[in-house]
Amino acid sequence: MAGFLRRPEGRRRPKPGVRSFAAQAFALQMVMLLVLIVAAGTVLVLQTRSNSLADARHRTRSVAESFASAPGTAAALDSRDPTAVLQPRAEEARKRTGVAFVVVYRPDGIRLTHPDTGLIGRHVIGPYRQAARGRSFTEVVAASRGPAVDSVVPVFRTDGSVAGVVDVAITLETVNAMVMDQLPVLLGGVGGALVLATCGAVWASRRLRRQTHGLGHVGLTRMYEHHDAVLHSVREGVLVVSGEGRLLLANDEARRLLDLPADAEGRRIDDLGLEPRVAGLLYSGRVASDEVLPAGDRLLIANTRLTDRAGGPAGSVTTLRDTTELRALSGRVEEAQERLRLLYDAGVRVGTTLDVVRTAEELAEVAVPRFADLVTVELLEPVLRGDEPTDMADMRRAVNLGDSVDPPVFPVGGRVTWLPGTPMAVALESGHAVLEADLATHHWRVRSPETAGRILDHGIRSLIAVPMRARGVLLGLADFWRTDRRGPFEDEDVSLAEELVARAAVSVDNARRYTHAHGVAVSLQRSLLPRGRPEQDALEVAHRYLPAQAGVGGDWFDVIPLPGARVALVVGDVVGHGLHAAATMGRLRTAVLNFSALDLPPDEILVHLDELVARIDQDRSAEAEAEAEADPITGATCLYAIYDPAGGCCTVARAGHPGPALVHPDGTVHFPEVPASPPLGLAAGLPVDTTELRLAPESLLVLYTDGLVAERDRDIGTGLALLRDTLAGRPDRSPEETCRAVIDALLPARPSDDVALLVARTRLLDPADVVGWDVPSDSASVARVRAACARQLDAWGLQEVGFDTELMLSELVTNAIRYGSDPIRVRLLRDRATLICEVCDGSSTSPHPRRAALTDEGGRGLFLVAQLARRWGTRYTPHGKVIWTEQPLHGDKEPQLDRDLGDLLLDQWDDEPP
C-alpha cells in the first residue's frame, strides 16, 4: 500500500486540521496505553500476592508433613515426657524453614510444643479435630500472632492410629512482606513499559504522518475508496504477492481469471491449486513482461514487477490479461520457436569437428527425433576422401540414424544407387528438396517395388529428400523420414529441412577441404621425413612420428651416418601446424643434412640453423607486410647429437629443445644436463654450448619433442616423470619395444601436438678393429706407415684392398708432412663393410684436388685418393683437421673405378680439356 500512497511530487506540509487530528490520535493512544499499563500492573500485583499465598500454603504443608513423618516423632509423642523431646526439634524446624511456629499437640488438643513456652500444656484454640481423626488440611486462621496460613497434619503410629497433630503456620504479615519486596521490580517494569510505549507511540505517529504525507483520516478514507473502486472495476487481474510467497491482494478480475477461492488472500501460492506455470511465475519473484501463460481454458498475458525496487516491502505485483483469442496462434508460435531452437542447435552442434562423416552424423543427431524419425545421409565418394566432388561420382551411405527405427536399406558404407523417378533421384536431378507426404501413394512403388516395400513395412510414411550443396557444388543427399507415430511432413517443413542441410553442407565442405589439406600436409611431411633406416653399425635405432589430431606439424627426426663410423641423431620441432610448418621443417631438415655433409660439430650446425631460421623470418615478414597481415615468426627448436662408437663419446647441443633421456645398462634413467640455448631464430649470434657424454655399451639414448611430455592437462614436469617411470627397469627392451611402450604410456588418444620419438641403443667398435700410429714429421716415416698398414690389413684378412689403401695413406701422410703440422697421426677403423683411413694433423688448412698441368710434378695425389676411395673428405677438430677415406672391404669398388691404375694416371696428361 505504501507504493499507492507515495506522492511523486514530494512531501507537502500538513494542514492545521491534520495536526490536530494527529495530536488527538496521539493523546488517545497515550490514555489507552496508560490504562492498559495500570491494569497490567494491578494484575501483576494481585498475581504476585496470589502466588505468595500459594507458596505459603505449599511451604507450611511441606514442613508439617516432613516433621510429622520424621523418625522418632510418633515415638516421642508416646514417651513419658514428649515436650522435652519435641520442643527442641520444633524450634529448630521453625528457625530453619522460616515459618511462624511449629506446634505439636495431642489428639485431645493439649499443646506439647510452642514458641511461647507459656502456652505449652494449654488447649489449642481452633479447628483440630479433623486432623485428630487422621485428615490433613490447610486454611487461613486467626492465630495468636495474627492471621496466618495454617497447615495441620496428623502423626500416625505404625498401627495407623493418630499419635498427635503437627500444626505449622506462616503469618499473612510475612506473605505481604514478600509481596512488598517484589513490588519495586513490578513498578519499575510498569514504568519502563510506559516509557517504551510512549516512545513507540511517538515514533509510530511520526512514521504514519510521514508515510501518509500529512493526510488526515478523511483523505485516507477517500484514497482507499478510490483505490478499491479502481482495483475492482478494471478488466485486468491484479495480484500482490509477499516475499514469502503468500497472496496479499487479488481483485475481482484476477479471481475470475484464476478461479481463486474466497479465502485465497493470506494463503500460500502453492496452496491455491493454480496452473504450474502461473504458480511458478507468482512464486519466483522475477520480473516478467508479456509472458504467455495457460490457465485452464484461458491464455493469459502476465506482467510482473517487484515492489522492493523503491524501498518498499519484498514482494511482487502481477497483472493478468485474458488473451484467449490468441490461443489459435500460440501453437504456431511454439512451433516457430521450436524451429528456431532446432536451427540454433544445428548451428551450435553441427560442424564441431573437421571430419566429414562426423559432421553428417551431427546433422542426423540434431534432427532425430525432434524433426524426423530417421535420417540418412549419402555423400559422394570424393567428398569422403577429401577430394573435389564430381557430379558423376558414386555415392555411399555415410549415416543411418533412427529413433527406434532400423534402417530398411543401404547400410553405412554401402554404395547407394537411386532408380529414376524416386524422390531421391528427382531431388538430385532438380537440385531442390522433394517432399512426399505419403509414400504409400507414390508411383515409385511401381519402379522399385522391393525397396518401397521394405521402407513401408518399417512404418515409414513420409519423406523429404534434400540435396546437400555448398558453394554451388553437390556433396551428397540428406533424407528425412517420418513414421506412423507422428504426422506427415508438410510444406512448411521443407524450408526447415533445406536450412538444416544447407548449414550442414557448409560444415561438410569445410571438413572436406580440411581433409584434403590435411592429407596434402601429411603426405608432404611424410615425404620429408626419413623413409628408412640408414646403414650404420654404431647404433640400433627405432623411431616414431605421430601427427596431431588438429593436423600435421613441424616435428622431425633424422639419423645421419658420418665419417669415421660416427652417427648424428637429430630431433627438431617447428612451431605451428599445417603446410607452412611442414615446409619449414623440410627446409630445416635439408639444411641439417647439408651441414652434416660438411662434418661440422653440433654447435656450429645449430648456429647455421639459427641464421637460416632468421632469414626465413625476414622473408615471411616481408611477405606479410606486403599482404597487410600480421608478422609471422617461425619458432623452431633442435637437438643435435654425434655419437662416436670408437670411444663411446656422444657430443650433444640443443637450441630451445628438451634434453635427452639416457637409460643406463642397469635400467636406471638419467636426464643429462645439456646447456640450453635460445630457440632457432632467436639466438642473435649467441654461442651454443655442447656437452660430451660417455655412453656405456647397450645404453639407450631417447630423443623426443615436447609434444610427447607436455599436454594441455599435463605439465612438462609430470610428463618427464612419467617418461622416467616408463623407461626405468627394462634395459632388456629393444628400441622398437621402447618406442611402443613410451607411446602407449604418454600419448593421449587425441594428441594436440605432433610427436617425434627417436630411441638409439649404443654399440662400441671392437678395440681390435681400431688401430693407430703417431707419425713423425719426416718423409722417411711414410714407408714405415705403409709397412704397418700392410701388416694390419694382413691381420684383418684384407689383402685385396691392401695396395689401394697403402697408396692412399702414402699420399695423405705425405701431404700432412709437407703441408701440415705436428702432431700427425694415422688411424684405421674396420666396421661391418667399410675400411676407414684417417690422417690427422695440427693444421687447419684443407687440401683441394685439382687437375695437374702437363709440366706439374705434383697435384695428382688427392686425385688418386678420390678415384680409389668410395668417399673421402675433411673434418675439422679443435686441434686441427682429419682427412678421411672410406673404401669397401674385399675390393668391392664402384664400377667406375674398375680400370687400370695407369689409365687413371694417363688421364692427367690428356691434351683434351676435361
Short mmCIF file of N, CA, C and O in Angstrom, two decimals, residues 80-155:
data_model
loop_
_atom_site.label_atom_id
_atom_site.label_comp_id
_atom_site.label_asym_id
_atom_site.label_seq_id
_atom_site.Cartn_x
_atom_site.Cartn_y
_atom_site.Cartn_z
N ARG A 80 7.27 -40.67 77.89
CA ARG A 80 6.84 -40.16 79.18
C ARG A 80 6.86 -38.62 79.18
O ARG A 80 6.01 -37.99 79.80
N ASP A 81 7.83 -37.99 78.53
CA ASP A 81 7.91 -36.52 78.51
C ASP A 81 8.08 -36.09 77.05
O ASP A 81 9.18 -35.82 76.60
N PRO A 82 7.00 -36.03 76.27
CA PRO A 82 7.13 -35.68 74.87
C PRO A 82 7.61 -34.25 74.64
O PRO A 82 8.27 -33.96 73.66
N THR A 83 7.31 -33.34 75.54
CA THR A 83 7.73 -31.94 75.34
C THR A 83 9.24 -31.82 75.34
O THR A 83 9.82 -31.07 74.55
N ALA A 84 9.90 -32.56 76.25
CA ALA A 84 11.36 -32.47 76.32
C ALA A 84 12.01 -32.93 75.04
O ALA A 84 13.07 -32.44 74.66
N VAL A 85 11.37 -33.86 74.34
CA VAL A 85 11.95 -34.37 73.10
C VAL A 85 11.57 -33.50 71.91
O VAL A 85 12.40 -33.17 71.06
N LEU A 86 10.31 -33.10 71.83
CA LEU A 86 9.80 -32.47 70.61
C LEU A 86 10.03 -30.95 70.59
O LEU A 86 10.08 -30.35 69.52
N GLN A 87 10.09 -30.28 71.75
CA GLN A 87 10.23 -28.83 71.76
C GLN A 87 11.52 -28.38 71.06
O GLN A 87 11.48 -27.47 70.22
N PRO A 88 12.68 -28.97 71.36
CA PRO A 88 13.88 -28.53 70.61
C PRO A 88 13.76 -28.78 69.11
O PRO A 88 14.21 -27.98 68.30
N ARG A 89 13.19 -29.93 68.77
CA ARG A 89 13.06 -30.23 67.32
C ARG A 89 12.14 -29.24 66.63
O ARG A 89 12.41 -28.79 65.50
N ALA A 90 11.05 -28.88 67.29
CA ALA A 90 10.09 -27.96 66.69
C ALA A 90 10.71 -26.58 66.50
O ALA A 90 10.53 -25.93 65.45
N GLU A 91 11.49 -26.10 67.48
CA GLU A 91 12.10 -24.79 67.35
C GLU A 91 13.16 -24.78 66.25
O GLU A 91 13.32 -23.81 65.51
N GLU A 92 13.90 -25.86 66.20
CA GLU A 92 14.92 -25.94 65.14
C GLU A 92 14.27 -25.93 63.75
O GLU A 92 14.74 -25.25 62.83
N ALA A 93 13.17 -26.67 63.60
CA ALA A 93 12.48 -26.70 62.30
C ALA A 93 11.90 -25.34 61.97
O ALA A 93 11.91 -24.88 60.81
N ARG A 94 11.36 -24.63 62.98
CA ARG A 94 10.78 -23.30 62.74
C ARG A 94 11.84 -22.32 62.25
O ARG A 94 11.62 -21.55 61.31
N LYS A 95 12.99 -22.33 62.92
CA LYS A 95 14.04 -21.39 62.53
C LYS A 95 14.60 -21.73 61.16
O LYS A 95 14.95 -20.83 60.37
N ARG A 96 14.75 -23.01 60.88
CA ARG A 96 15.36 -23.40 59.61
C ARG A 96 14.44 -23.12 58.43
O ARG A 96 14.91 -22.74 57.36
N THR A 97 13.13 -23.25 58.57
CA THR A 97 12.20 -23.09 57.46
C THR A 97 11.62 -21.68 57.39
O THR A 97 11.03 -21.32 56.37
N GLY A 98 11.74 -20.87 58.44
CA GLY A 98 11.25 -19.51 58.40
C GLY A 98 9.75 -19.39 58.61
O GLY A 98 9.18 -18.36 58.26
N VAL A 99 9.09 -20.39 59.17
CA VAL A 99 7.64 -20.31 59.43
C VAL A 99 7.42 -19.60 60.74
O VAL A 99 8.36 -19.30 61.51
N ALA A 100 6.11 -19.26 61.04
CA ALA A 100 5.78 -18.53 62.28
C ALA A 100 5.90 -19.42 63.50
O ALA A 100 6.45 -19.02 64.53
N PHE A 101 5.41 -20.63 63.40
CA PHE A 101 5.53 -21.57 64.53
C PHE A 101 5.33 -22.98 64.03
O PHE A 101 4.73 -23.21 62.97
N VAL A 102 5.85 -23.93 64.83
CA VAL A 102 5.64 -25.36 64.64
C VAL A 102 5.12 -25.89 65.97
O VAL A 102 5.88 -25.93 66.97
N VAL A 103 3.84 -26.23 66.03
CA VAL A 103 3.19 -26.65 67.28
C VAL A 103 2.78 -28.11 67.15
O VAL A 103 2.21 -28.51 66.12
N VAL A 104 3.10 -28.90 68.24
CA VAL A 104 2.71 -30.31 68.28
C VAL A 104 1.76 -30.47 69.49
O VAL A 104 2.09 -29.99 70.60
N TYR A 105 0.64 -31.09 69.27
CA TYR A 105 -0.29 -31.32 70.38
C TYR A 105 -0.91 -32.68 70.23
O TYR A 105 -0.87 -33.32 69.18
N ARG A 106 -1.49 -33.12 71.42
CA ARG A 106 -2.08 -34.45 71.46
C ARG A 106 -3.42 -34.45 70.76
O ARG A 106 -3.96 -33.39 70.45
N PRO A 107 -3.95 -35.62 70.50
CA PRO A 107 -5.25 -35.68 69.81
C PRO A 107 -6.36 -34.98 70.57
O PRO A 107 -7.34 -34.55 69.98
N ASP A 108 -6.18 -34.78 71.88
CA ASP A 108 -7.22 -34.09 72.64
C ASP A 108 -7.05 -32.59 72.63
O ASP A 108 -7.78 -31.86 73.30
N GLY A 109 -6.02 -32.05 71.92
CA GLY A 109 -5.85 -30.63 71.76
C GLY A 109 -4.90 -30.00 72.74
O GLY A 109 -4.82 -28.77 72.77
N ILE A 110 -4.17 -30.72 73.58
CA ILE A 110 -3.22 -30.16 74.54
C ILE A 110 -1.89 -29.97 73.83
O ILE A 110 -1.35 -30.89 73.23
N ARG A 111 -1.34 -28.69 73.91
CA ARG A 111 -0.10 -28.38 73.24
C ARG A 111 1.07 -29.06 73.93
O ARG A 111 1.15 -29.06 75.16
N LEU A 112 1.99 -29.59 73.11
CA LEU A 112 3.22 -30.18 73.64
C LEU A 112 4.42 -29.31 73.31
O LEU A 112 5.44 -29.39 73.99
N THR A 113 4.31 -28.51 72.22
CA THR A 113 5.38 -27.59 71.86
C THR A 113 4.77 -26.28 71.42
O THR A 113 3.63 -26.24 70.91
N HIS A 114 5.56 -25.17 71.59
CA HIS A 114 5.10 -23.87 71.14
C HIS A 114 6.26 -22.90 71.28
O HIS A 114 7.07 -23.02 72.22
N PRO A 115 6.41 -21.91 70.38
CA PRO A 115 7.47 -20.93 70.57
C PRO A 115 7.35 -20.18 71.90
O PRO A 115 8.35 -19.82 72.51
N ASP A 116 6.08 -19.98 72.30
CA ASP A 116 5.84 -19.36 73.60
C ASP A 116 5.65 -20.48 74.60
O ASP A 116 4.60 -21.14 74.62
N THR A 117 6.65 -20.75 75.44
CA THR A 117 6.59 -21.91 76.34
C THR A 117 5.46 -21.78 77.35
O THR A 117 5.01 -22.78 77.93
N GLY A 118 4.95 -20.57 77.54
CA GLY A 118 3.84 -20.41 78.49
C GLY A 118 2.57 -21.05 77.98
O GLY A 118 1.63 -21.27 78.76
N LEU A 119 2.50 -21.28 76.66
CA LEU A 119 1.28 -21.88 76.10
C LEU A 119 1.36 -23.39 76.03
O LEU A 119 0.41 -24.05 75.62
N ILE A 120 2.52 -23.98 76.41
CA ILE A 120 2.64 -25.44 76.40
C ILE A 120 1.78 -26.01 77.52
O ILE A 120 1.80 -25.54 78.65
N GLY A 121 1.01 -27.02 77.21
CA GLY A 121 0.12 -27.66 78.18
C GLY A 121 -1.28 -27.12 78.12
O GLY A 121 -2.19 -27.70 78.72
N ARG A 122 -1.48 -26.02 77.36
CA ARG A 122 -2.81 -25.48 77.25
C ARG A 122 -3.52 -26.05 76.03
O ARG A 122 -2.89 -26.57 75.13
N HIS A 123 -4.81 -25.91 76.04
CA HIS A 123 -5.64 -26.46 74.97
C HIS A 123 -5.54 -25.56 73.74
O HIS A 123 -5.44 -24.35 73.84
N VAL A 124 -5.57 -26.19 72.56
CA VAL A 124 -5.49 -25.48 71.30
C VAL A 124 -6.80 -24.77 71.03
O VAL A 124 -7.87 -25.32 71.29
N ILE A 125 -6.68 -23.55 70.52
CA ILE A 125 -7.85 -22.80 70.12
C ILE A 125 -7.95 -22.88 68.61
O ILE A 125 -7.04 -22.45 67.88
N GLY A 126 -9.01 -23.42 68.11
CA GLY A 126 -9.17 -23.54 66.66
C GLY A 126 -9.49 -24.97 66.25
O GLY A 126 -9.54 -25.90 67.08
N PRO A 127 -9.69 -25.16 64.96
CA PRO A 127 -10.05 -26.50 64.47
C PRO A 127 -8.86 -27.44 64.54
O PRO A 127 -7.77 -27.11 64.11
N TYR A 128 -9.06 -28.57 65.11
CA TYR A 128 -8.01 -29.59 65.12
C TYR A 128 -8.60 -30.98 65.10
O TYR A 128 -7.87 -31.95 64.91
N ARG A 129 -9.91 -31.08 65.33
CA ARG A 129 -10.49 -32.40 65.44
C ARG A 129 -10.41 -33.16 64.11
O ARG A 129 -10.30 -34.39 64.10
N GLN A 130 -10.47 -32.45 62.98
CA GLN A 130 -10.35 -33.12 61.67
C GLN A 130 -8.99 -33.78 61.53
O GLN A 130 -8.89 -34.92 61.05
N ALA A 131 -7.95 -33.12 62.00
CA ALA A 131 -6.61 -33.73 61.95
C ALA A 131 -6.50 -34.85 62.95
O ALA A 131 -5.80 -35.85 62.71
N ALA A 132 -7.19 -34.70 64.14
CA ALA A 132 -7.13 -35.77 65.13
C ALA A 132 -7.77 -37.03 64.60
O ALA A 132 -7.43 -38.14 65.05
N ARG A 133 -8.65 -36.89 63.64
CA ARG A 133 -9.27 -38.08 63.04
C ARG A 133 -8.46 -38.61 61.85
O ARG A 133 -8.89 -39.52 61.16
N GLY A 134 -7.31 -38.00 61.58
CA GLY A 134 -6.42 -38.56 60.55
C GLY A 134 -6.47 -37.84 59.22
O GLY A 134 -5.90 -38.34 58.24
N ARG A 135 -7.04 -36.63 59.12
CA ARG A 135 -7.13 -35.92 57.86
C ARG A 135 -6.35 -34.60 57.95
O ARG A 135 -6.51 -33.85 58.91
N SER A 136 -5.51 -34.33 56.94
CA SER A 136 -4.72 -33.10 56.90
C SER A 136 -5.52 -32.02 56.23
O SER A 136 -6.33 -32.29 55.32
N PHE A 137 -5.23 -30.72 56.61
CA PHE A 137 -5.90 -29.60 55.95
C PHE A 137 -5.03 -28.36 56.11
O PHE A 137 -4.15 -28.31 56.98
N THR A 138 -5.34 -27.37 55.21
CA THR A 138 -4.64 -26.07 55.24
C THR A 138 -5.69 -25.00 55.07
O THR A 138 -6.53 -25.07 54.16
N GLU A 139 -5.58 -23.95 55.92
CA GLU A 139 -6.55 -22.86 55.84
C GLU A 139 -5.94 -21.62 56.49
O GLU A 139 -4.90 -21.68 57.14
N VAL A 140 -6.63 -20.50 56.25
CA VAL A 140 -6.23 -19.24 56.86
C VAL A 140 -7.00 -19.09 58.17
O VAL A 140 -8.24 -19.13 58.15
N VAL A 141 -6.28 -18.92 59.27
CA VAL A 141 -6.90 -18.85 60.59
C VAL A 141 -6.40 -17.61 61.31
O VAL A 141 -5.39 -17.01 60.93
N ALA A 142 -7.10 -17.27 62.40
CA ALA A 142 -6.68 -16.16 63.25
C ALA A 142 -5.85 -16.73 64.38
O ALA A 142 -6.38 -17.30 65.34
N ALA A 143 -4.54 -16.61 64.26
CA ALA A 143 -3.64 -17.16 65.27
C ALA A 143 -3.36 -16.10 66.32
O ALA A 143 -3.81 -14.95 66.23
N SER A 144 -2.56 -16.52 67.32
CA SER A 144 -2.21 -15.59 68.40
C SER A 144 -1.36 -14.44 67.89
O SER A 144 -1.34 -13.37 68.46
N ARG A 145 -0.65 -14.64 66.76
CA ARG A 145 0.19 -13.60 66.18
C ARG A 145 -0.49 -12.91 65.01
O ARG A 145 0.15 -12.20 64.25
N GLY A 146 -1.76 -13.15 64.81
CA GLY A 146 -2.47 -12.53 63.71
C GLY A 146 -2.89 -13.57 62.70
O GLY A 146 -2.63 -14.77 62.85
N PRO A 147 -3.58 -13.12 61.61
CA PRO A 147 -3.99 -14.08 60.57
C PRO A 147 -2.77 -14.79 59.98
O PRO A 147 -1.71 -14.20 59.79
N ALA A 148 -3.00 -16.07 59.75
CA ALA A 148 -1.88 -16.89 59.25
C ALA A 148 -2.42 -18.00 58.38
O ALA A 148 -3.59 -18.38 58.45
N VAL A 149 -1.53 -18.48 57.54
CA VAL A 149 -1.82 -19.67 56.72
C VAL A 149 -1.39 -20.87 57.53
O VAL A 149 -0.19 -21.01 57.87
N ASP A 150 -2.36 -21.71 57.91
CA ASP A 150 -2.13 -22.79 58.87
C ASP A 150 -2.33 -24.12 58.19
O ASP A 150 -3.34 -24.35 57.51
N SER A 151 -1.34 -25.04 58.35
CA SER A 151 -1.43 -26.41 57.82
C SER A 151 -1.35 -27.36 58.98
O SER A 151 -0.41 -27.29 59.80
N VAL A 152 -2.33 -28.26 59.09
CA VAL A 152 -2.43 -29.22 60.19
C VAL A 152 -2.31 -30.61 59.60
O VAL A 152 -3.06 -30.97 58.69
N VAL A 153 -1.37 -31.42 60.18
CA VAL A 153 -1.08 -32.76 59.66
C VAL A 153 -1.05 -33.73 60.83
O VAL A 153 -0.38 -33.46 61.85
N PRO A 154 -1.76 -34.87 60.78
CA PRO A 154 -1.71 -35.87 61.87
C PRO A 154 -0.40 -36.65 61.83
O PRO A 154 0.23 -36.80 60.79
N VAL A 155 -0.04 -37.16 63.05
CA VAL A 155 1.13 -38.04 63.20
C VAL A 155 0.61 -39.44 63.47
O VAL A 155 -0.13 -39.65 64.44
#
